[in-house]
Tab-separated table of C-alpha atoms in Angstrom:
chain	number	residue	atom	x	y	z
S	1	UNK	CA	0.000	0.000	0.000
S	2	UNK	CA	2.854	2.410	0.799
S	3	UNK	CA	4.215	1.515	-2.194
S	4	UNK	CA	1.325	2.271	-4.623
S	5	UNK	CA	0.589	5.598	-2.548
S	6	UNK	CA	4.037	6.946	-3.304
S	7	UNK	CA	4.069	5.698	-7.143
S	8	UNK	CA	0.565	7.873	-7.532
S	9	UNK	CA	1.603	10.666	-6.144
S	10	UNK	CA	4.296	10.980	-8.473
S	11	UNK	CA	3.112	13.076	-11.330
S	12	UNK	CA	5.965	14.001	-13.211
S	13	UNK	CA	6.323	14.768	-16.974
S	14	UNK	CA	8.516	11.666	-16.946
S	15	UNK	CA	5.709	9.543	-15.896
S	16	UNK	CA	3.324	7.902	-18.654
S	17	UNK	CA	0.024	6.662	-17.569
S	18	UNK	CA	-1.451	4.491	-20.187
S	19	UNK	CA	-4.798	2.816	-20.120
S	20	UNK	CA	-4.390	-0.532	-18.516
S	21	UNK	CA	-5.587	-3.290	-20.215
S	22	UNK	CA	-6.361	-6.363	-19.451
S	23	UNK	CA	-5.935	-9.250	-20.927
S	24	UNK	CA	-6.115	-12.780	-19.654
S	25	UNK	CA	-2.860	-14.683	-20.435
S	26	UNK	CA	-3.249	-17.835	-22.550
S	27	UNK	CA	-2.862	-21.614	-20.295
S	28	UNK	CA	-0.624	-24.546	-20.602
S	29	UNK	CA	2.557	-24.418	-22.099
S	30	UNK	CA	1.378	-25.717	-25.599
S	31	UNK	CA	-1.000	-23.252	-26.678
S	32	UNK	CA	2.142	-20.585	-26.249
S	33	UNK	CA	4.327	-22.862	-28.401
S	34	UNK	CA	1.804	-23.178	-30.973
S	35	UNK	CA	0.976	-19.912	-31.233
S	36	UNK	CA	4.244	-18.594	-31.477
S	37	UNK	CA	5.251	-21.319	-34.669
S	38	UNK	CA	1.723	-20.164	-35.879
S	39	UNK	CA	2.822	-16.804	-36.067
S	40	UNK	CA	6.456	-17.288	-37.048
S	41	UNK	CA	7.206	-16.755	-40.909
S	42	UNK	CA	4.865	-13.724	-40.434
S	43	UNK	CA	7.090	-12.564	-37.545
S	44	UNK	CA	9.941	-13.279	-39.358
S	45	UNK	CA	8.784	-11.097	-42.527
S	46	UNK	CA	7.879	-8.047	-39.930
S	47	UNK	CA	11.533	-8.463	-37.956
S	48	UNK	CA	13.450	-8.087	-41.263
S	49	UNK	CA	11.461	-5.469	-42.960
S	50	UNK	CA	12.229	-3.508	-39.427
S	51	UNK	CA	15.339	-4.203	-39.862
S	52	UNK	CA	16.257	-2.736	-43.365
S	53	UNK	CA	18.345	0.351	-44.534
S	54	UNK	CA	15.791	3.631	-43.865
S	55	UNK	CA	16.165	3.893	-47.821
S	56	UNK	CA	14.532	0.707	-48.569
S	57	UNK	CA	11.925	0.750	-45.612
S	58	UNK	CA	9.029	2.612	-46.851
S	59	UNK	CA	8.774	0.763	-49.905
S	60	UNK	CA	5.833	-1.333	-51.249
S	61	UNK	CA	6.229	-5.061	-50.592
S	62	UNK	CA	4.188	-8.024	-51.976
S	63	UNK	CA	5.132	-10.778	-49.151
S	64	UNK	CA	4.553	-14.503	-49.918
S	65	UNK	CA	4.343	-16.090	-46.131
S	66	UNK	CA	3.885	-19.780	-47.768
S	67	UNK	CA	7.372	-19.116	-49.123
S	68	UNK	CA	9.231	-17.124	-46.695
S	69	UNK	CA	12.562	-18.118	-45.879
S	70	UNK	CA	13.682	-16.480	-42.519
S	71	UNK	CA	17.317	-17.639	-43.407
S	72	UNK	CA	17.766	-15.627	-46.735
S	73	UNK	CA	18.355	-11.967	-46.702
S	74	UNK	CA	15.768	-9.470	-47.095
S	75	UNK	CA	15.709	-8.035	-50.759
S	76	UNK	CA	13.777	-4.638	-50.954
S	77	UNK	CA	13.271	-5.344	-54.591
S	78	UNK	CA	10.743	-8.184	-53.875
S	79	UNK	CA	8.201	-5.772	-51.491
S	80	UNK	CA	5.193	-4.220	-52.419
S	81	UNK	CA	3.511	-3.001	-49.306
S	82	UNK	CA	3.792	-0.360	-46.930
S	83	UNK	CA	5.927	-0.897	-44.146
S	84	UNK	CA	5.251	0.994	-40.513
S	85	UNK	CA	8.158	0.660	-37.726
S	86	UNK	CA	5.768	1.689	-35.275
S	87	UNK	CA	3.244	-0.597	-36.213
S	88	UNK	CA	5.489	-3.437	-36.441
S	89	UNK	CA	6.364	-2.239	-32.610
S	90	UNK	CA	2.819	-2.832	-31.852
S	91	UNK	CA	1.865	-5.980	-33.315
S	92	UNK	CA	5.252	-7.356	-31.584
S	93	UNK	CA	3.783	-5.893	-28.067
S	94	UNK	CA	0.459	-7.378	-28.837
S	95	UNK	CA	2.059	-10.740	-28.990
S	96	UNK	CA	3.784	-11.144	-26.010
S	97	UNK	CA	2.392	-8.833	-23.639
S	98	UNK	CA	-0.299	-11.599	-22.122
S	99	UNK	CA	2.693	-13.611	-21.259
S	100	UNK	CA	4.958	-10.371	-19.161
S	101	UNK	CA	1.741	-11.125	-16.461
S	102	UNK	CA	2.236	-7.621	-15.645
S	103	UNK	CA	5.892	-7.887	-14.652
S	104	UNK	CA	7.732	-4.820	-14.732
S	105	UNK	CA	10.558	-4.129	-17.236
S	106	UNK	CA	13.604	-2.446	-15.854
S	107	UNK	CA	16.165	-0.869	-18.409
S	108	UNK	CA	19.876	-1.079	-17.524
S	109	UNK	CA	22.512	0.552	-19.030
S	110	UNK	CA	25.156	3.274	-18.927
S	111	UNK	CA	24.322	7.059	-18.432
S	112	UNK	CA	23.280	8.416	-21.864
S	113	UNK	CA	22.865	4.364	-23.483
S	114	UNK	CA	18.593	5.797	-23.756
S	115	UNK	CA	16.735	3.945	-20.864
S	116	UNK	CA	15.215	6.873	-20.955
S	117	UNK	CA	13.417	7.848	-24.570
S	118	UNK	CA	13.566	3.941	-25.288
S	119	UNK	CA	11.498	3.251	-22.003
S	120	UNK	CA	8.797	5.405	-22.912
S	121	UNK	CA	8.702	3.500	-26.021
S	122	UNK	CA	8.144	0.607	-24.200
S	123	UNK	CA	5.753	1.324	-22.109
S	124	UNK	CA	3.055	2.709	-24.396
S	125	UNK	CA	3.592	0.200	-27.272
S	126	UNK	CA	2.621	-2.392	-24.105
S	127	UNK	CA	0.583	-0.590	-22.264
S	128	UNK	CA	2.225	0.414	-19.178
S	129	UNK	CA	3.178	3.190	-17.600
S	130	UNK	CA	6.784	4.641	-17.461
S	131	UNK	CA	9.063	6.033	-14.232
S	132	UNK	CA	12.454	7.293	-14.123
S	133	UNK	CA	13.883	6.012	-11.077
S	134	UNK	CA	16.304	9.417	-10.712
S	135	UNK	CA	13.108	10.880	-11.422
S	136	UNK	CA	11.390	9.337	-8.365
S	137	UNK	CA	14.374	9.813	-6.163
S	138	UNK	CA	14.286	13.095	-7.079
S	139	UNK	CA	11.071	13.742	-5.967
S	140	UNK	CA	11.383	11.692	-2.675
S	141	UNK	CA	14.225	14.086	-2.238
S	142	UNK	CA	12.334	17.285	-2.341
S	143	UNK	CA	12.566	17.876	-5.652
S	144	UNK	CA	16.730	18.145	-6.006
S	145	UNK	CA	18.362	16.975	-8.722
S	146	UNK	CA	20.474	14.198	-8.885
S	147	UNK	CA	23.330	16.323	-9.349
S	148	UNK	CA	22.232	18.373	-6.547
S	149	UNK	CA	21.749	15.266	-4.313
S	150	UNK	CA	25.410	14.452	-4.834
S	151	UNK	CA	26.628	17.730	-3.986
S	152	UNK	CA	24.731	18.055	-0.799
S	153	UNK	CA	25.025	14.564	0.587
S	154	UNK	CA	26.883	12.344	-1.146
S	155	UNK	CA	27.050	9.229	-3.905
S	156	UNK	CA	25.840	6.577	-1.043
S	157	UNK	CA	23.137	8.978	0.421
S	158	UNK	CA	22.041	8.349	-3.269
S	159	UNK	CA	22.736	5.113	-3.706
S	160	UNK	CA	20.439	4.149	-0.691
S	161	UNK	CA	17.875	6.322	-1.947
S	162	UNK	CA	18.334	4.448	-5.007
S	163	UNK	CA	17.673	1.215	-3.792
S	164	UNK	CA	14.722	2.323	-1.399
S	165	UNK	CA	12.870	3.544	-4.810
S	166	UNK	CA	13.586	0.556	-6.647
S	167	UNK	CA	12.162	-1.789	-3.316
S	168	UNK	CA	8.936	0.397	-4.058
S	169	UNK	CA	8.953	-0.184	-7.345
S	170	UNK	CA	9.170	-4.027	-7.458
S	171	UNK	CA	5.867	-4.159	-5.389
S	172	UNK	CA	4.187	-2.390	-8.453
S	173	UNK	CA	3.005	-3.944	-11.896
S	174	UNK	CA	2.964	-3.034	-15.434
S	175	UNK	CA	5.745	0.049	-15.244
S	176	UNK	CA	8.490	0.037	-17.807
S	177	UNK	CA	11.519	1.329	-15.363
S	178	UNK	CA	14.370	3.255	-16.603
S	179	UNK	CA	17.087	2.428	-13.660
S	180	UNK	CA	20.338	4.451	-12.771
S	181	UNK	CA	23.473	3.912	-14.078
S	182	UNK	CA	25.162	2.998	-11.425
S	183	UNK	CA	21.871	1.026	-9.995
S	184	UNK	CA	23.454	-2.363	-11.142
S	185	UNK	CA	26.613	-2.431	-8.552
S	186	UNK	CA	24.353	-3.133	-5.786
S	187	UNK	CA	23.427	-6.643	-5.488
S	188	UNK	CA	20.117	-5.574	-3.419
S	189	UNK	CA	19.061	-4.009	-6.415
S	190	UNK	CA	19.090	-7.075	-8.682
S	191	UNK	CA	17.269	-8.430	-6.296
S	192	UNK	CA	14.671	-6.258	-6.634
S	193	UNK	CA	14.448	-6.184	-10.502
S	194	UNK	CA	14.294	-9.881	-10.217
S	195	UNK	CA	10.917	-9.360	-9.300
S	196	UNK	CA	10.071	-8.199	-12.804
S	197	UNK	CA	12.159	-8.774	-16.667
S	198	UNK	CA	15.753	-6.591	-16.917
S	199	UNK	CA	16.860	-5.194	-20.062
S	200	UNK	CA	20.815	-4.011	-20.667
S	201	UNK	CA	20.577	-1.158	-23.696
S	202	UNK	CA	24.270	-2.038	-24.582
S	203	UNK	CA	25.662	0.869	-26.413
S	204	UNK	CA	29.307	1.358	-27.666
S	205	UNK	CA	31.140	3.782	-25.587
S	206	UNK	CA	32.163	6.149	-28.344
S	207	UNK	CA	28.784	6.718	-29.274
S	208	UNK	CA	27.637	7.062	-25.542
S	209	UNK	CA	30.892	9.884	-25.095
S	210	UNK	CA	29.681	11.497	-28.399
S	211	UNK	CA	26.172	12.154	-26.920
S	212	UNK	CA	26.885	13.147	-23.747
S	213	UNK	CA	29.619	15.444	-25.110
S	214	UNK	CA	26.990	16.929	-27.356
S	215	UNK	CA	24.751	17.821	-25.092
S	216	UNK	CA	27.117	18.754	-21.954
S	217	UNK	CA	27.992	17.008	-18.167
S	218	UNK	CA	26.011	19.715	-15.976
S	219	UNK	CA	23.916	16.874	-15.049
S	220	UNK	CA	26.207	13.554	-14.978
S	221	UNK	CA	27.694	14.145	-11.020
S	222	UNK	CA	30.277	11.223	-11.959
S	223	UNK	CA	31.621	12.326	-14.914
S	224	UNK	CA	34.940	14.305	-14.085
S	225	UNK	CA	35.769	17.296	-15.505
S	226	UNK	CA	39.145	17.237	-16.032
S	227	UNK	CA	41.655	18.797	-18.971
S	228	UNK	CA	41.314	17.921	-22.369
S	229	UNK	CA	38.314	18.229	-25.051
S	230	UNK	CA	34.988	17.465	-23.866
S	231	UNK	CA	34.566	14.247	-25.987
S	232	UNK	CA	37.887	13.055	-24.818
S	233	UNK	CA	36.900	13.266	-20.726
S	234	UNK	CA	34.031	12.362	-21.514
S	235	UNK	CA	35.163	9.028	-22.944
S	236	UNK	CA	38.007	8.287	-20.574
S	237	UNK	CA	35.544	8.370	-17.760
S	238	UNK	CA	32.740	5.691	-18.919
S	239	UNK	CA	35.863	3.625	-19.692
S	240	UNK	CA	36.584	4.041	-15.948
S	241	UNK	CA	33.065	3.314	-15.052
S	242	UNK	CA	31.910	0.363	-17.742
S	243	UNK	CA	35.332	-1.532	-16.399
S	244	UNK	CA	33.562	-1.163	-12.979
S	245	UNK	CA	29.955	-2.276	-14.230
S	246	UNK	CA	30.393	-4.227	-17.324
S	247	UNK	CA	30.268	-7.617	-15.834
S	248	UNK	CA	26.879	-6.303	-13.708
S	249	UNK	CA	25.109	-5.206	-16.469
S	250	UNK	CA	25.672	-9.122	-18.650
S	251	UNK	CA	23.509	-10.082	-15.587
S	252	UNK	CA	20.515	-8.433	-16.848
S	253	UNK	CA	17.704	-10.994	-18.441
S	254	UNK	CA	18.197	-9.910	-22.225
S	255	UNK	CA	20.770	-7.688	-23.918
S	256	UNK	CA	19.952	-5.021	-26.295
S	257	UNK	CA	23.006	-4.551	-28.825
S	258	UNK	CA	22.372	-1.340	-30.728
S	259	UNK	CA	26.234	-2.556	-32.723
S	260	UNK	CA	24.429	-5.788	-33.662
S	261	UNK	CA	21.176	-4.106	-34.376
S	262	UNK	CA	23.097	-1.012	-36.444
S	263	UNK	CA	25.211	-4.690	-38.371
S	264	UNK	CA	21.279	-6.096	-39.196
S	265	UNK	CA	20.235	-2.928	-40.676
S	266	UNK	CA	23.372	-1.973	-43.042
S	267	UNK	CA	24.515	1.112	-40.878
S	268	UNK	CA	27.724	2.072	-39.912
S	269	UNK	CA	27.181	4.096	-36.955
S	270	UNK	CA	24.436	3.280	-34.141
S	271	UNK	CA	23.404	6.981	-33.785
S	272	UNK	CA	21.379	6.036	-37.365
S	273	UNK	CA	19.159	3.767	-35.261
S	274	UNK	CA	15.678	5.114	-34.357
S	275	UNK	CA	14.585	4.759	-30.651
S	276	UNK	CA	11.580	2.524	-32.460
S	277	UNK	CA	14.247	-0.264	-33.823
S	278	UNK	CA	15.678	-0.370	-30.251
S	279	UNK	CA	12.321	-0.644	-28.807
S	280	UNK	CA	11.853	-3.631	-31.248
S	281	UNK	CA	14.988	-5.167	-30.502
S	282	UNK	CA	13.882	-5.224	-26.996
S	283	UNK	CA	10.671	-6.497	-27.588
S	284	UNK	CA	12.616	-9.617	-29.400
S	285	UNK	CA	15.265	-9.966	-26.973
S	286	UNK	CA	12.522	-9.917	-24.374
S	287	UNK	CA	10.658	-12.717	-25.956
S	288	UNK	CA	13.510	-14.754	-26.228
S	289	UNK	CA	13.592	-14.644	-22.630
S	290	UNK	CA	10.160	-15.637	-22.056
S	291	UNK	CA	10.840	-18.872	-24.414
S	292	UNK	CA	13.796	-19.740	-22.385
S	293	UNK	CA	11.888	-19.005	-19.325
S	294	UNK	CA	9.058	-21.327	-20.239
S	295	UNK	CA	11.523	-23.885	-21.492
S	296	UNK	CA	13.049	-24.169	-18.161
S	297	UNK	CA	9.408	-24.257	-16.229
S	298	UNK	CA	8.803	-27.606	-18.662
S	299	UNK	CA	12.129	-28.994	-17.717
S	300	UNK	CA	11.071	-29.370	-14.008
């Protein structure tokens, strides 16, 4: 109860409420099988058509499911229908939202990796709601930034906070949770995300430096500022911090690789990727879980 009375007081910007809906999850373990093989070329055609060059994607494509071969690469020349990202986002959240049961999804990840913009995402192509755990620590702290919060009392004043929001959290249901950086090093913490499905947004450092460079440090407490170009410091210090966290993060429940998603789609550089692919991804890598998951269940 103290839980959900804190979570609905907090009515911040960063906070979608969606409509929740309800849907009663499908029994037994063979009506999940079958209906994912059911739907599986016609996945298959809806993955790869996400994942083609943004030159080729809003072309017109005549699909033959009888004849689809997942295997073979995609050739835009064959297509003859419209393609929607977003919509492709939706009919992927249709399909495996029964089988979340409301669990919460809690994005891990390195300051800047998009937890964030990703999240949100997330949580209205599913139907749940959104928090920003700095967001709610934040609030629980009078309305001080994080930054501020560090200034004033110190990384483990935080850190506790931290953890205190995330216990609250894991008593909830259908939120998509952006965590902290730095949220993974605590052990406690895992085993409060436990509770629900953990997703690491694994971006490559470079691009993480370039974005946070871009858009300045005023707001990152850890990163130094030292001498040298702001790209440069910038970089040195997630170094620093990913050799800290690295091996944390590989213990979330699915990995999001925006390098192997950026390889799928022909682009050289990850900062071509639209938030809506990485949702996607997500939404795979997340029911690749839940297949694994249900494997396991069968095995004992």
């Amino acid at each position: 109860m103290e839980a959900r009375a804190v979570v609905k007081g907090f009515q911040f910007c960063t906070w979608i409420d969606s409509e929740k809906v309800k849907r009663r999850p499908p029994s037994g373990s063979a009506r999940f099988s079958r209906r994912l093989k059911e739907e599986q070329s016609k996945r298959h055609v809806l993955v790869a058509a996400a994942h083609l060059p943004k030159s080729n994607r809003h072309r017109h494509v005549a699909v033959d499911y009888n004849h689809w071969n997942p295997a073979s690469p995609v050739e835009s020349g064959n297509f003859h229908a419209h393609f929607d990202e977003s919509y492709v986002l939706k009919t992927k959240s249709q399909e495996i939202e029964p089988y979340l049961k409301g669990r919460c999804i809690y994005l891990v990840g390195m300051m800047g990796s998009g937890k964030t913009t990703v999240g949100k995402i997330l949580a209205q192509a599913l139907n749940y709601s959104f928090i920003d755990s700095d967001a709610f620590v934040e609030h629980e702290a009078g309305g001080k930034t994080v930054a501020e919060i560090f200034k004033l009392y110190g990384e483990g004043f935080f850190r506790d906070k931290e953890t205190e929001a995330l216990r609250k959290l894991s008593m909830m249901q259908r939120y998509v949770v952006s965590t902290g950086g730095g949220a993974v090093v605590r052990p406690v913490n895992w085993k409060c995300m436990q509770k629900g499905i953990s997703v690491w947004l694994d971006v490559p450092l470079e691009a993480l430096a370039q974005r946070i460079a871009d858009v300045g440090t005023g707001s990152r407490p850890l990163l130094h500022q030292g001498p040298g170009d702001a790209y440069s410091k910038t970089f040195m210090r997630l170094s620093s911090l990913f050799e800290e966290r690295g091996n944390a993060y590989a213990n979330a429940n699915a990995r999001v690789s925006l390098e192997n998603i950026a390889a799928k789609m022909g682009y050289r550089d990850v900062s071509n990727l639209s938030p809506t692919a990485i949702a996607l991804e997500a939404l795979q890598q997340i029911e690749c879980f839940l297949e694994e998951e249900r494997g396991r269940a069968r095995v004992f």
